[in-house]
Each structure stands twice: as structure tokens, then as C-alpha cells.
PDB file of C-alpha atoms in Angstrom:
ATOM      1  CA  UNK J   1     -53.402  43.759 -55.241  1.00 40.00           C
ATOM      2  CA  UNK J   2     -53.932  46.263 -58.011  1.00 38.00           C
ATOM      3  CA  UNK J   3     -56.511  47.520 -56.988  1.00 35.00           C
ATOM      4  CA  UNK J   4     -54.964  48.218 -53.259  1.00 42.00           C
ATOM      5  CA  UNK J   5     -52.021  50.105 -55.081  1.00 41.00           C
ATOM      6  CA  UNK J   6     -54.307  52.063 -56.869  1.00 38.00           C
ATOM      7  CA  UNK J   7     -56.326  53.048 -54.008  1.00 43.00           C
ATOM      8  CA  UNK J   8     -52.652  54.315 -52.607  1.00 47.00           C
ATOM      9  CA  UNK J   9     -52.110  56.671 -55.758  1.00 57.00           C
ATOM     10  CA  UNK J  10     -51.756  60.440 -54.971  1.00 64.00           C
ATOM     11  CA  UNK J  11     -55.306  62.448 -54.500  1.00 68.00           C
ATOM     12  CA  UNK J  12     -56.908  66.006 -53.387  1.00 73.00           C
ATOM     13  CA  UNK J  13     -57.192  64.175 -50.206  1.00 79.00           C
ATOM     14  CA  UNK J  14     -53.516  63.352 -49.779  1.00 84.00           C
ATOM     15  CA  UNK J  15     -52.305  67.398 -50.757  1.00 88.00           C
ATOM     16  CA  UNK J  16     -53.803  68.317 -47.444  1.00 88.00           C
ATOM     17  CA  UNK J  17     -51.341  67.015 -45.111  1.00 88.00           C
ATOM     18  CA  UNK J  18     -48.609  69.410 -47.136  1.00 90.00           C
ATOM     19  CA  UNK J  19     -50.213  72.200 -45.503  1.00 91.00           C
ATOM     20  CA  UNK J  20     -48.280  70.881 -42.093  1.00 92.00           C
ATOM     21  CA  UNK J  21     -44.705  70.485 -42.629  1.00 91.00           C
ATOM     22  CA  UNK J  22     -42.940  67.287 -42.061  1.00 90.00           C
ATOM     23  CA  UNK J  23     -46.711  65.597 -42.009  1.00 90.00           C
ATOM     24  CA  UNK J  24     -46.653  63.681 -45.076  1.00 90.00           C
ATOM     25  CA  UNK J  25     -43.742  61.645 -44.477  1.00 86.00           C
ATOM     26  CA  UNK J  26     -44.627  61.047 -41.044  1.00 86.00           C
ATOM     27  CA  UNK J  27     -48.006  59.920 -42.268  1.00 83.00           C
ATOM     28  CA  UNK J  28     -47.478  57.878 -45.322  1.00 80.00           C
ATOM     29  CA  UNK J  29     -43.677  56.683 -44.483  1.00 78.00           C
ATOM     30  CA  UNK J  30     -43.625  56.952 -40.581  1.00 75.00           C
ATOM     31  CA  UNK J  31     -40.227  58.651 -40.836  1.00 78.00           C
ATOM     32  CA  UNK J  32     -38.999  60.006 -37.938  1.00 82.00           C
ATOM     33  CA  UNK J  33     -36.644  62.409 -39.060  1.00 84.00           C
ATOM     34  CA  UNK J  34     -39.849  64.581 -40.031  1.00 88.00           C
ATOM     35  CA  UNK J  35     -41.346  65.003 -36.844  1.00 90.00           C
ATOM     36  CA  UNK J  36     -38.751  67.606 -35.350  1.00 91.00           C
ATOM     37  CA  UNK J  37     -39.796  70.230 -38.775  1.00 90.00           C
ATOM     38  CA  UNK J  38     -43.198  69.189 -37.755  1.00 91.00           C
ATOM     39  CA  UNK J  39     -42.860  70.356 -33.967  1.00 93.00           C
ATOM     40  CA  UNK J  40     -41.149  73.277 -35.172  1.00 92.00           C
ATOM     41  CA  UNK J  41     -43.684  74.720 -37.092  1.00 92.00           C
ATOM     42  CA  UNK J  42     -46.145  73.638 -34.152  1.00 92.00           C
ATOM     43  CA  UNK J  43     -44.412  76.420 -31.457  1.00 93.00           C
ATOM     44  CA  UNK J  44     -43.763  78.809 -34.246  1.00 91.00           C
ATOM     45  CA  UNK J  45     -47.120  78.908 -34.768  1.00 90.00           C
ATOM     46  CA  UNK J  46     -48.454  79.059 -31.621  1.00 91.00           C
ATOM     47  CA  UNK J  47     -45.259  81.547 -30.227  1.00 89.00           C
ATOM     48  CA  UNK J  48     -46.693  84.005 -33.097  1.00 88.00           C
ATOM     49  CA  UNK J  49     -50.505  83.482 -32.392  1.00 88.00           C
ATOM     50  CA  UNK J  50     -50.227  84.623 -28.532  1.00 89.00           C
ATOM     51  CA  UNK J  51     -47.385  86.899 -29.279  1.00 85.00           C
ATOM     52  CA  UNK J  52     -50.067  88.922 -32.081  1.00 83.00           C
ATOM     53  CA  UNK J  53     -53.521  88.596 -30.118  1.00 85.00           C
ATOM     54  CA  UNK J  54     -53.123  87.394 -26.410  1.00 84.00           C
ATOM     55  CA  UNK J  55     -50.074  89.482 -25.048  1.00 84.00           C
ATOM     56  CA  UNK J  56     -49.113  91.827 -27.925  1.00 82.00           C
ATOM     57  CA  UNK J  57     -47.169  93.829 -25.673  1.00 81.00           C
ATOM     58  CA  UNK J  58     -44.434  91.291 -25.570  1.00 82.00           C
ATOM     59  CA  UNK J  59     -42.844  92.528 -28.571  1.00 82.00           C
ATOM     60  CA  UNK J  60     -43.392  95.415 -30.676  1.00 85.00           C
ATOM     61  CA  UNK J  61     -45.675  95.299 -33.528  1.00 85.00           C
ATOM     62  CA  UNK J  62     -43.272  95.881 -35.751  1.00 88.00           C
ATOM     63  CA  UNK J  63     -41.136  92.350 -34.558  1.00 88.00           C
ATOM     64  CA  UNK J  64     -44.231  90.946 -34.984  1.00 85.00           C
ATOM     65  CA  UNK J  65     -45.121  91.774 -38.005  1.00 88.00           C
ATOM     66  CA  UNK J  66     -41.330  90.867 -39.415  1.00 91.00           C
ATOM     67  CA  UNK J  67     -41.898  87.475 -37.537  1.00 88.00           C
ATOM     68  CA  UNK J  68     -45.390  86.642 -39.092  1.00 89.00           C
ATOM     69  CA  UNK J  69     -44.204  87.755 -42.631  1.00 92.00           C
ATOM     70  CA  UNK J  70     -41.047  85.442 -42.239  1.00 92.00           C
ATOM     71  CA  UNK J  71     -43.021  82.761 -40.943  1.00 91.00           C
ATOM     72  CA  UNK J  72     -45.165  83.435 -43.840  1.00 92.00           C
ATOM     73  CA  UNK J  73     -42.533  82.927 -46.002  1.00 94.00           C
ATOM     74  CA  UNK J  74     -41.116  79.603 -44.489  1.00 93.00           C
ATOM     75  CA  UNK J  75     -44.301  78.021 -43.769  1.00 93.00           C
ATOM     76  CA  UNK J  76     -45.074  78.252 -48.200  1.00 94.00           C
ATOM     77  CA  UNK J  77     -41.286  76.745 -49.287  1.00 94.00           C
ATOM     78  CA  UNK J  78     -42.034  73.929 -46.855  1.00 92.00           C
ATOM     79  CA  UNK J  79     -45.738  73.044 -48.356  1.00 92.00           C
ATOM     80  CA  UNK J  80     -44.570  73.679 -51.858  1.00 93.00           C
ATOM     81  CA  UNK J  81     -41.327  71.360 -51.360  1.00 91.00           C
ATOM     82  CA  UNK J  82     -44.344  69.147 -49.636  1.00 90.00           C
ATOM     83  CA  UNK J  83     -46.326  69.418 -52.809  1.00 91.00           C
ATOM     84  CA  UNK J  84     -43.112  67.928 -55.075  1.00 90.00           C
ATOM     85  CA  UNK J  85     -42.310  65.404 -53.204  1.00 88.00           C
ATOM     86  CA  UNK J  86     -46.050  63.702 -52.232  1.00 88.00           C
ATOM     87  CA  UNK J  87     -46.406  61.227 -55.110  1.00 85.00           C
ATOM     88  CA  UNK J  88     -42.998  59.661 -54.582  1.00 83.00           C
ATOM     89  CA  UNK J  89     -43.610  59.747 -50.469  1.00 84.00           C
ATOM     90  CA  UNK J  90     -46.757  58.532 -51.390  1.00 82.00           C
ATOM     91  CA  UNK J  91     -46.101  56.155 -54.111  1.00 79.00           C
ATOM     92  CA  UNK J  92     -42.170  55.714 -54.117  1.00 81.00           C
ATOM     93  CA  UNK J  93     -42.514  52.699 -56.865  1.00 73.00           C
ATOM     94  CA  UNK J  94     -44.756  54.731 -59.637  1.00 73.00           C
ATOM     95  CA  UNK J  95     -42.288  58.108 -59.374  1.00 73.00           C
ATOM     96  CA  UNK J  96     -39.081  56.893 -59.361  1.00 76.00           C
ATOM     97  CA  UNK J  97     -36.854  56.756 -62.466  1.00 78.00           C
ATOM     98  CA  UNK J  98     -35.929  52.675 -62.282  1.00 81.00           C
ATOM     99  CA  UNK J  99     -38.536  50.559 -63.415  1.00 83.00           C
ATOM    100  CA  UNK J 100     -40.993  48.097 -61.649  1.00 83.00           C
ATOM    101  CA  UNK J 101     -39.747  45.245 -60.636  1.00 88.00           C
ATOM    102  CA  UNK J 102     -42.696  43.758 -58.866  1.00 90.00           C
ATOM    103  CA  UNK J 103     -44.395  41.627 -61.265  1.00 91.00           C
ATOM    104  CA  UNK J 104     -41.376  40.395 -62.080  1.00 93.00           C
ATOM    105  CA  UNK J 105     -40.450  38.976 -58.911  1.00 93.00           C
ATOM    106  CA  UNK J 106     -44.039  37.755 -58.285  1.00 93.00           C
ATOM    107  CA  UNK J 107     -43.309  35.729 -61.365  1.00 94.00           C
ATOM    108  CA  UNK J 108     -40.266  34.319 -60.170  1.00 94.00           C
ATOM    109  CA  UNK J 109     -41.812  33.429 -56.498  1.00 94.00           C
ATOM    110  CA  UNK J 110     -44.917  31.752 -58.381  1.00 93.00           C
ATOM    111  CA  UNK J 111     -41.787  29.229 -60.316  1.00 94.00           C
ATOM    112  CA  UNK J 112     -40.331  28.401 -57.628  1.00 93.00           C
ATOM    113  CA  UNK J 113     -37.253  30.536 -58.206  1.00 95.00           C
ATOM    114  CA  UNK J 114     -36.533  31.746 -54.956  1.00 95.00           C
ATOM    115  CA  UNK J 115     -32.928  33.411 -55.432  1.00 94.00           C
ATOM    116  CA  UNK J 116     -34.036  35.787 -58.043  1.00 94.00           C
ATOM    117  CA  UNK J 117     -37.377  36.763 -56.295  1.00 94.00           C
ATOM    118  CA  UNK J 118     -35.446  37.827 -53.445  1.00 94.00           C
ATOM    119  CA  UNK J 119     -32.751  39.855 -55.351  1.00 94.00           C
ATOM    120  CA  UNK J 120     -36.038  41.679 -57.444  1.00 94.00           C
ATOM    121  CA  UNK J 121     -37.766  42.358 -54.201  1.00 94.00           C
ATOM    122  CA  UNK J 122     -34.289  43.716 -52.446  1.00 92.00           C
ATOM    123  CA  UNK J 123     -34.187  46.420 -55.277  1.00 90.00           C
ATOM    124  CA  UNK J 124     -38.216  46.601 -55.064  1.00 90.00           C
ATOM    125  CA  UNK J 125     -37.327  47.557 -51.543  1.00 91.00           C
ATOM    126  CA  UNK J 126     -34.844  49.418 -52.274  1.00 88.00           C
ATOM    127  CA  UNK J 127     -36.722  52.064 -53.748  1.00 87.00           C
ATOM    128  CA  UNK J 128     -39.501  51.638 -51.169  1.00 85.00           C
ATOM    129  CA  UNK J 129     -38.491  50.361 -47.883  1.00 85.00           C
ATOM    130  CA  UNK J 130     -42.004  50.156 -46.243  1.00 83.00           C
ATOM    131  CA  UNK J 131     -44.209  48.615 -49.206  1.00 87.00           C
ATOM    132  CA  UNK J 132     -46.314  45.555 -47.981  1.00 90.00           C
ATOM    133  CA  UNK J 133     -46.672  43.732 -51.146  1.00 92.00           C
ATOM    134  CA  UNK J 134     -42.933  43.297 -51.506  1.00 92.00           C
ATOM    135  CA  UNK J 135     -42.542  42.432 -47.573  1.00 93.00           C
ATOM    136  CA  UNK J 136     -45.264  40.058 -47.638  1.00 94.00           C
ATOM    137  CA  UNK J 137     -43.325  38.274 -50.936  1.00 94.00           C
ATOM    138  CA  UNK J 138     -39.743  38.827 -49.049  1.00 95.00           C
ATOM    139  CA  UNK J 139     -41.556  36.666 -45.885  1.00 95.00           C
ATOM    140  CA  UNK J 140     -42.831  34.373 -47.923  1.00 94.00           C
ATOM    141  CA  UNK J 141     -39.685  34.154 -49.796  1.00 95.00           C
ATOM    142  CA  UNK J 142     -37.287  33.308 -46.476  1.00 95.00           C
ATOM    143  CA  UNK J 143     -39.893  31.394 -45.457  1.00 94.00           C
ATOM    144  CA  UNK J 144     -39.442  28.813 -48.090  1.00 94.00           C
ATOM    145  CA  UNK J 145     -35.649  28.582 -47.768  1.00 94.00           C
ATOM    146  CA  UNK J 146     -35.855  27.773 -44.025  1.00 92.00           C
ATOM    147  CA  UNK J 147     -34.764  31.406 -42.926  1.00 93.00           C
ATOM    148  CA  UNK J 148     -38.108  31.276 -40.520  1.00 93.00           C
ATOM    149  CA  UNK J 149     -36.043  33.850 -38.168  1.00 94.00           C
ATOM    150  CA  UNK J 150     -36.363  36.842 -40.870  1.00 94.00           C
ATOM    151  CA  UNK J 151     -39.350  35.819 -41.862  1.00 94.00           C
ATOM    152  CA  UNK J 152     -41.289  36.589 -38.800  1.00 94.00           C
ATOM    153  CA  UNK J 153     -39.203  39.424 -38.745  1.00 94.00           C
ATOM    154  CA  UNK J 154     -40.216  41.120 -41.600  1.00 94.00           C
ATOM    155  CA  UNK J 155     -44.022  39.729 -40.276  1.00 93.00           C
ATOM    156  CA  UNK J 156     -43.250  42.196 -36.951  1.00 93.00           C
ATOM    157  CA  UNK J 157     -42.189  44.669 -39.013  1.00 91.00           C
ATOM    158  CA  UNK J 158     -44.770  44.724 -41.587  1.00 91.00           C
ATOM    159  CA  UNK J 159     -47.610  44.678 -38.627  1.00 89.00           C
ATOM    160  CA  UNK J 160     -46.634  47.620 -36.857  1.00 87.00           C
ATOM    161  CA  UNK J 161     -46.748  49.631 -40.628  1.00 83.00           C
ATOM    162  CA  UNK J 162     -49.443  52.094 -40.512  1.00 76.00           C
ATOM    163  CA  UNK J 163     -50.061  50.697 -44.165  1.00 78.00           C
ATOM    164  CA  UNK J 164     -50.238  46.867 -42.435  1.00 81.00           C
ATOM    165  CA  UNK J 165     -53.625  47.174 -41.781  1.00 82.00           C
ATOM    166  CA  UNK J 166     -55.064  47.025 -45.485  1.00 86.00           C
ATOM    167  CA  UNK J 167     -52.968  44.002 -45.545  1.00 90.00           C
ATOM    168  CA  UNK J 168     -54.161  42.256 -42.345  1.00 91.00           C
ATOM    169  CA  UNK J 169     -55.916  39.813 -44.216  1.00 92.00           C
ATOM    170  CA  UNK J 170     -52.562  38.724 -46.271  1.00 92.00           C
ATOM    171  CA  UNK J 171     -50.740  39.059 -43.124  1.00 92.00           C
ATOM    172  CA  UNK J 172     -52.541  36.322 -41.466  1.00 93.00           C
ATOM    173  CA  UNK J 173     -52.403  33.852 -44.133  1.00 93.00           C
ATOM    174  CA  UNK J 174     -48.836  34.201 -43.748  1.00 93.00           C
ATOM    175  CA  UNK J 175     -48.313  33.728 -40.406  1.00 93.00           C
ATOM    176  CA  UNK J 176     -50.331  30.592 -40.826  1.00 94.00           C
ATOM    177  CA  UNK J 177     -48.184  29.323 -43.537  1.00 94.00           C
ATOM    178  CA  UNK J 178     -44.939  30.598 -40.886  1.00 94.00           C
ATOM    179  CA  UNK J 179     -46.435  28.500 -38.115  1.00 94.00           C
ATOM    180  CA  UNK J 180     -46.794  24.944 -40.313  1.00 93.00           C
ATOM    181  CA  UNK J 181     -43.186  25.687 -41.825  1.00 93.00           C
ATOM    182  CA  UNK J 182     -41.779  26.134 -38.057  1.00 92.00           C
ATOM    183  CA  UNK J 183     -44.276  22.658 -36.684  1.00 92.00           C
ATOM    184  CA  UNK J 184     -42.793  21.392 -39.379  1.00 91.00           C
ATOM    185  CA  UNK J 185     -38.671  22.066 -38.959  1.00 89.00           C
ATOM    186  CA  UNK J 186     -39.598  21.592 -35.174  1.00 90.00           C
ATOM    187  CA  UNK J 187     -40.531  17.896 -36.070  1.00 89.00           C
ATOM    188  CA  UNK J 188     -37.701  17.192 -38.088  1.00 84.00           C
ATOM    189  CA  UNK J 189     -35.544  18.627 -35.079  1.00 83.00           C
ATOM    190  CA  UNK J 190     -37.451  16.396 -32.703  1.00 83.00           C
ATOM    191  CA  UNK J 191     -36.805  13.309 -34.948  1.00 81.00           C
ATOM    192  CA  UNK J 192     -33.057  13.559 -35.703  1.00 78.00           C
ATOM    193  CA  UNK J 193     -32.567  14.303 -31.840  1.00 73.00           C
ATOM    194  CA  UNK J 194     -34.194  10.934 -31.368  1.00 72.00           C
ATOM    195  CA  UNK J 195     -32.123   9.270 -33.983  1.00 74.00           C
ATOM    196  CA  UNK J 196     -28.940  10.778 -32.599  1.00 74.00           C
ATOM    197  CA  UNK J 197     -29.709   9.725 -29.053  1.00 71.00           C
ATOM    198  CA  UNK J 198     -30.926   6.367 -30.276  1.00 71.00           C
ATOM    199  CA  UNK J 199     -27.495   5.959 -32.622  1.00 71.00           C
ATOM    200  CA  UNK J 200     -25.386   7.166 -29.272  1.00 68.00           C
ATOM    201  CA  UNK J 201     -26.971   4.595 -27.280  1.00 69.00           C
ATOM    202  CA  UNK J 202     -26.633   1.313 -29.530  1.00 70.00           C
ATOM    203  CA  UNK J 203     -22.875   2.963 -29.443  1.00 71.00           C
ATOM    204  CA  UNK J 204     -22.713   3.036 -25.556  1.00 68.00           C
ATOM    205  CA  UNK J 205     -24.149  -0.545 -25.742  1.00 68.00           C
ATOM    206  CA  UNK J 206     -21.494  -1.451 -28.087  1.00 70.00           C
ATOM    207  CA  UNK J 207     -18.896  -0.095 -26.254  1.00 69.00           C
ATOM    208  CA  UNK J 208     -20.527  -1.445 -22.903  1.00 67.00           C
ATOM    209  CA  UNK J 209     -20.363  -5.232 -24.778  1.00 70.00           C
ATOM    210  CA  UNK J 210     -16.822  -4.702 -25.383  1.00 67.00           C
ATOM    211  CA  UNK J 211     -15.537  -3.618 -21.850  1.00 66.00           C
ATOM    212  CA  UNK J 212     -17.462  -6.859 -20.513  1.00 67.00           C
ATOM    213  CA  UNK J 213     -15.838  -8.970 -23.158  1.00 66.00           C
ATOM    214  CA  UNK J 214     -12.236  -7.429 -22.640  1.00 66.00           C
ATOM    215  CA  UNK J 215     -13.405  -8.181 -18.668  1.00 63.00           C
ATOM    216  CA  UNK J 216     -13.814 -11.524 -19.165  1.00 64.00           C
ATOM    217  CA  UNK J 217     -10.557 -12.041 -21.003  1.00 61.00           C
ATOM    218  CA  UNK J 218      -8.831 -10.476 -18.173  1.00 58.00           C
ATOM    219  CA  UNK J 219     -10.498 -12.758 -15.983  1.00 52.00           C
ATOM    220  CA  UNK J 220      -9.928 -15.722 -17.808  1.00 46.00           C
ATOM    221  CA  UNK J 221      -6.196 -15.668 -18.385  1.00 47.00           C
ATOM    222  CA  UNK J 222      -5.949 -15.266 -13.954  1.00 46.00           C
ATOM    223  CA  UNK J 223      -8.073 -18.709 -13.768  1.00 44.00           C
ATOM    224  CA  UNK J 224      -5.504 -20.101 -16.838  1.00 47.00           C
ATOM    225  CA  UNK J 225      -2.530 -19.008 -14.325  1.00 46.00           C
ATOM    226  CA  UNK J 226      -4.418 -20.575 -11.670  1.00 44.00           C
ATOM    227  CA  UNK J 227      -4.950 -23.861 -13.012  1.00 44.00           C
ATOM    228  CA  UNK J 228      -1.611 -23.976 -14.472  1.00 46.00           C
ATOM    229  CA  UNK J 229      -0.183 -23.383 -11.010  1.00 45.00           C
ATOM    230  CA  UNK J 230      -2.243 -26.441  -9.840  1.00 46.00           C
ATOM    231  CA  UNK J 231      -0.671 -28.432 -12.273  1.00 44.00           C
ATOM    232  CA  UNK J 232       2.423 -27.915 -11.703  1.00 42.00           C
ATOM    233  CA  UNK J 233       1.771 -28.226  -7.783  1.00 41.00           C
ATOM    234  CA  UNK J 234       1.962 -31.865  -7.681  1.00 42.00           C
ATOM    235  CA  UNK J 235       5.429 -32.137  -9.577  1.00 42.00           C
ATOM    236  CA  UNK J 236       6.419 -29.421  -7.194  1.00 37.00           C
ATOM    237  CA  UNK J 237       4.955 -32.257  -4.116  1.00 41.00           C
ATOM    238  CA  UNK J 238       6.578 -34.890  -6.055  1.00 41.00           C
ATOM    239  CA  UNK J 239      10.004 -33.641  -5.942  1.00 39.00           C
ATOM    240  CA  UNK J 240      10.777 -34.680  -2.079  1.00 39.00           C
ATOM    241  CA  UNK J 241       9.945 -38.155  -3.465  1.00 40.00           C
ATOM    242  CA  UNK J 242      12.274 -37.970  -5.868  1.00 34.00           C
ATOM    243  CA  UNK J 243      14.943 -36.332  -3.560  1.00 38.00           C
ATOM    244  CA  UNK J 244      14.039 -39.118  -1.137  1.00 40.00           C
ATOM    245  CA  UNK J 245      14.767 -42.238  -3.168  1.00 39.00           C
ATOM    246  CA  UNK J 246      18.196 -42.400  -2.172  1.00 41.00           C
ATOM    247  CA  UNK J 247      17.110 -42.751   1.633  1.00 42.00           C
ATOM    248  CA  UNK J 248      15.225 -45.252   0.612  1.00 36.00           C
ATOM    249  CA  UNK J 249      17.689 -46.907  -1.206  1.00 41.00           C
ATOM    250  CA  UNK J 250      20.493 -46.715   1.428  1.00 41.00           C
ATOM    251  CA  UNK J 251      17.582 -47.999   3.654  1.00 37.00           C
ATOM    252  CA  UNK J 252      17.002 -50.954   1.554  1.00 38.00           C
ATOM    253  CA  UNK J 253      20.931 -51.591   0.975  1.00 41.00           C
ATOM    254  CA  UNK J 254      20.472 -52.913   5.102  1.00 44.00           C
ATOM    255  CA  UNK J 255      17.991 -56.136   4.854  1.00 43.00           C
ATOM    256  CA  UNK J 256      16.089 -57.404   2.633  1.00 40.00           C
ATOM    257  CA  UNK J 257      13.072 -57.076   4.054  1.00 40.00           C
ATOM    258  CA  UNK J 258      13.950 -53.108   3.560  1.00 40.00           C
ATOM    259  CA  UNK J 259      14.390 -53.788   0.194  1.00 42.00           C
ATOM    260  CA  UNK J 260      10.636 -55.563  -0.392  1.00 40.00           C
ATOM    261  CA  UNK J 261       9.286 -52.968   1.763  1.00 42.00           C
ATOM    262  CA  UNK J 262      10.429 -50.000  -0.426  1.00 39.00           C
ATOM    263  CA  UNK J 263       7.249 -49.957  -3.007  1.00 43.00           C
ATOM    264  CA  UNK J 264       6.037 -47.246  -1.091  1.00 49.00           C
ATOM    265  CA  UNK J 265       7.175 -43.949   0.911  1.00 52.00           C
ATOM    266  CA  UNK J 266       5.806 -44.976   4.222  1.00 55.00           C
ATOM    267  CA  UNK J 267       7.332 -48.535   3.288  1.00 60.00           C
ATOM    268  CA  UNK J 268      10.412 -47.209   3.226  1.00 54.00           C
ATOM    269  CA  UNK J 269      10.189 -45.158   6.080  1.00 59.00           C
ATOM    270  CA  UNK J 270       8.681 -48.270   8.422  1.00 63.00           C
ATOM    271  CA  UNK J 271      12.132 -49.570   7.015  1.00 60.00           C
ATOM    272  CA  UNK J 272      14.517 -46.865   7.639  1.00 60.00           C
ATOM    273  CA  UNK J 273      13.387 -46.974  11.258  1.00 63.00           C
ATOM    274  CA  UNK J 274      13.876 -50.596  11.965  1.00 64.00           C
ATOM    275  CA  UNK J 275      17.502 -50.060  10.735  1.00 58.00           C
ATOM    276  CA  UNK J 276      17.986 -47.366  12.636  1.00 57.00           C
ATOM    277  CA  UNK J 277      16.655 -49.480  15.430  1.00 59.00           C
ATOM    278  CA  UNK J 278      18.718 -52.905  14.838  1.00 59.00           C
ATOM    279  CA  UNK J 279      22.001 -50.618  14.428  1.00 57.00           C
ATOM    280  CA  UNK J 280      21.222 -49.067  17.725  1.00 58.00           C
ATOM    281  CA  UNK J 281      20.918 -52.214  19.523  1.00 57.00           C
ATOM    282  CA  UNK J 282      23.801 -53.897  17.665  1.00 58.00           C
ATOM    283  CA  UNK J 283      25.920 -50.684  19.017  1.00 59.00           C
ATOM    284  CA  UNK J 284      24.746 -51.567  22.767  1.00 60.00           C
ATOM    285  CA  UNK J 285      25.604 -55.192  22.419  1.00 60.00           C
ATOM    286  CA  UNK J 286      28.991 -54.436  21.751  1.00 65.00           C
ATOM    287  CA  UNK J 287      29.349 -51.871  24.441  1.00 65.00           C
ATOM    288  CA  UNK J 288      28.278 -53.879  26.834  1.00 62.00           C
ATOM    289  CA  UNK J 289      30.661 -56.797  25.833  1.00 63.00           C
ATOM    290  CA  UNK J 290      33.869 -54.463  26.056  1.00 69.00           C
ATOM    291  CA  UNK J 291      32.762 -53.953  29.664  1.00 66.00           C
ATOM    292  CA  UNK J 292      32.392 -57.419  30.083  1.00 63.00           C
ATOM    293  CA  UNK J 293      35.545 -57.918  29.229  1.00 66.00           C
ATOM    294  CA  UNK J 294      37.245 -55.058  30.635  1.00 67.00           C
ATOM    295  CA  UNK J 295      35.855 -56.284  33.828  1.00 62.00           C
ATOM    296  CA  UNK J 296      36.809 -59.950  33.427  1.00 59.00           C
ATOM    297  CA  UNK J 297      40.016 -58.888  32.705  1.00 65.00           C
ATOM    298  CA  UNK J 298      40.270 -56.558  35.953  1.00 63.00           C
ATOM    299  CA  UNK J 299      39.543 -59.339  38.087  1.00 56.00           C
ATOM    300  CA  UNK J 300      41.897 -61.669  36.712  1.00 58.00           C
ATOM    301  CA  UNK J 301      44.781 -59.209  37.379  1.00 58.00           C
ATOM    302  CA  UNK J 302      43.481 -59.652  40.681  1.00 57.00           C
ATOM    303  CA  UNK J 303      43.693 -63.200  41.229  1.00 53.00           C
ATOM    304  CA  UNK J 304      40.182 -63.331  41.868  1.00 47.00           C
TER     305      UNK J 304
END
């Protein structure tokens, strides 16, 4: 790792891209605000070269001489503000004022202590928004408390860095380390799903096992009501009995052979008719004995 920051530090190499303004941050920090000073200069530079050698009548050479000098003049306060600024554009950590904090939260990351390697790295990125050292420890850092969203995006991020590529080799590992951490919470996942749906179905079995049970009660108090209506069916058949014993009686107060004869209900009504009958006959005797003697009696008025 030391030796990659080194390799980063400012060089004869890395003054050259001040002679284009807006080129070094583009190059070493990919900022975007840079490119329209760069595109400026670009048709500046070309407006003056055609406006000076291929069509000189244009303009007069006096304009274009005024134009070229003032061009002059801009193009040397952008490479010398270029000049200042390269190490820190280049190396953001090694030329700013606050210290290194780096080490310091690889230290913490190697304990273990994952709250206070990601507040170093926040101010390590702070000062540097685009170092991969620190975003590969920030990754690894989210990774480990289960944030495997920002992890992979910080990953993303860190791959499409110009500076990504003398990190591929890092950048890998990590993403192999992502995938087993996300295998891993997917697992987990998978398994308390299973316990959930497992718990909610001994529940709906529970709750099934009650319904039948309240079912049955239900069902069993309709066969109680049943059974006690049977019951009390033949006291309810009884009662005509009952009510009928006086019939009986007044049937048995005519003969005695009523009287023997009333053990039983058909007894006694084998005995009520036969009374009925004898009365009936008794009742015709006597009729026809008044007209006997209404008739004797006629024919002795007679003289017969």
C-alpha cells in the first residue's frame, strides 16, 4: 500500500498536464467542473491559430496581436495556479494541513472496532473524496456491520475511478468477501422465513383443532336436547293414561267384571264398551215395555 501511494506522489511527469488548463483535475480527480476551462482554452486556441495563419484577413493584425498577447497572458496564470495546486490534486492527504488519519483507522478496522474506523475514514475522505485505500476500508467497513447496500456502492464507485485500476486486485478480493457476507444474510433470510411459516402453520393447526373442538361441542349439546326430548316423550305419551283413569274407573264402577278387567288400557276399554252396550239394550227393553203397555192399555179402553 505504501508503496502504491508513493508511486502517486507529485513528479516531472505529472507538471505536464498544467500546461492545459483544467487538465489536472480532470485527470487525477475526474472533476467535472474543470472540463468547461479546459474546452475554453481548446477554441481559444484554435480561434487564434486560424485567425493568425489560415485567414488573417479576418481581423486586423493589430486585434490579433492584442488577442494572442492576452491569451498569452491567461493561458500562464492558469498553468502557474496549475503548478500550486498539483500536489494537493495529486496527493490531497500529504498537502493538506490536518494530519493522516489512515493508519489510524487501519488500526482500528484490524481490532475489530468498526465505529471508529468509519468515523477516521469519513474525515480521511473528507479531505480526499476519491482515494481507494480509504474506500476499499469504508466497504469493508459497512460490510461487516451488515450495511451490504453501501458497500457495493462504494465497490461501483470505486471501479469506475480512473485510480481503480491499480487497485483491481484489492477490489476483487472484496467483492468476494461482499458476495459470502450477502450468501450468507441471504441464508439466514431463507431460514427465519421457514421458521416463521413453519411457527404460522402449527398456529393455523392450533387454531384449526380448536374450531373442530368448539364444533363438536356445538354438536353435542343439539344431540343432549335431543335425547332429553326423548325422555321426556314418553311422560308426555303417558299423560292420556293418566287423564284416562277416571274413564276407566267410572267404567269399572258398572260390573265387576269391568272392574277385574281394568289392569290394562285396552282392558278397560273392552269394558267401557260392553257398558255402553248393556245400557243401550237395557234403554230398549224399557221402551219397548211402555209401548207394550200403552198398547194394552188402548185396547182395554176399547173393550177389546
Amino acid at each position: 500500500m505504501a508503496v502504491r501511494i508513493a508511486c502517486m506522489d507529485v513528479s516531472g511527469k505529472h507538471y505536464l498536464t498544467c500546461l492545459w488548463p483544467g487538465l489536472p483535475e480532470m485527470w487525477f480527480r475526474g472533476q467535472l467542473a474543470a472540463l468547461p476551462a479546459a474546452l475554453t482554452f481548446a477554441v481559444a486556441l484554435n480561434f487564434l491559430l486560424v485567425a493568425r495563419f489560415l485567414y488573417p484577413e479576418w481581423l486586423t493584425p493589430l486585434l490579433v496581436k492584442i488577442a494572442c498577447w492576452v491569451a498569452l497572458g491567461v493561458w500562464l496564470w492558469c498553468v502557474a495556479k496549475s503548478v500550486m495546486r498539483l500536489p494537493e490534486i495529486v496527493s490531497p492527504r500529504a498537502a493538506s494541513d490536518q494530519p493522516d488519519r489512515f493508519a489510524e483507522a487501519h488500526g482500528q478496522y484490524l481490532r475489530g472496532h468498526w465505529v471508529e474506523a468509519e468515523a477516521l475514514l469519513a474525515d480521511c475522505l473528507e479531505i480526499e473524496p476519491r482515494d481507494p485505500p480509504a474506500m476499499l476500508l469504508l466497504a469493508g467497513v459497512y460490510r461487516h456491520t451488515g450495511r451490504l447496500a453501501a458497500a457495493a456502492g462504494v465497490l461501483d464507485q470505486l471501479e469506475r475511478l480512473e485510480r481503480g485500476d491499480f487497485w483491481w486486485l484489492e477490489l476483487q478480493d472484496e467483492r468476494r468477501r461482499w458476495q459470502r457476507f450477502a450468501d450468507a444474510a441471504n441464508e439466514g433470510a431463507q431460514a427465519s422465513g421457514d421458521e416463521e411459516a413453519a411457527s404460522g402453520d402449527e398456529e393455523a393447526s392450533n387454531a384449526s383443532e380448536a374450531d373442530e373442538a368448539t364444533l363438536a361441542d356445538g354438536e353435542a349439546t343439539p344431540a343432549d336436547e335431543t335425547a332429553g326430548s326423548e325422555q321426556s316423550a314418553p311422560s308426555a305419551e303417558s299423560a292420556p293414561s293418566v287423564e284416562s283413569a277416571p274413564s276407566v274407573e267410572s267404567a269399572a264402577s258398572d260390573g265387576p267384571e269391568s272392574q277385574a278387567n281394568a289392569s290394562s288400557p285396552a282392558q278397560a276399554s273392552a269394558a267401557i264398551d260392553s257398558a255402553i252396550e248393556s245400557s243401550q239394550g237395557e234403554a230398549t227393553d224399557r221402551a219397548f215395555a211402555a209401548d207394550m203397555a200403552a198398547d194394552w192399555s188402548e185396547l182395554g179402553e176399547r173393550g177389546v
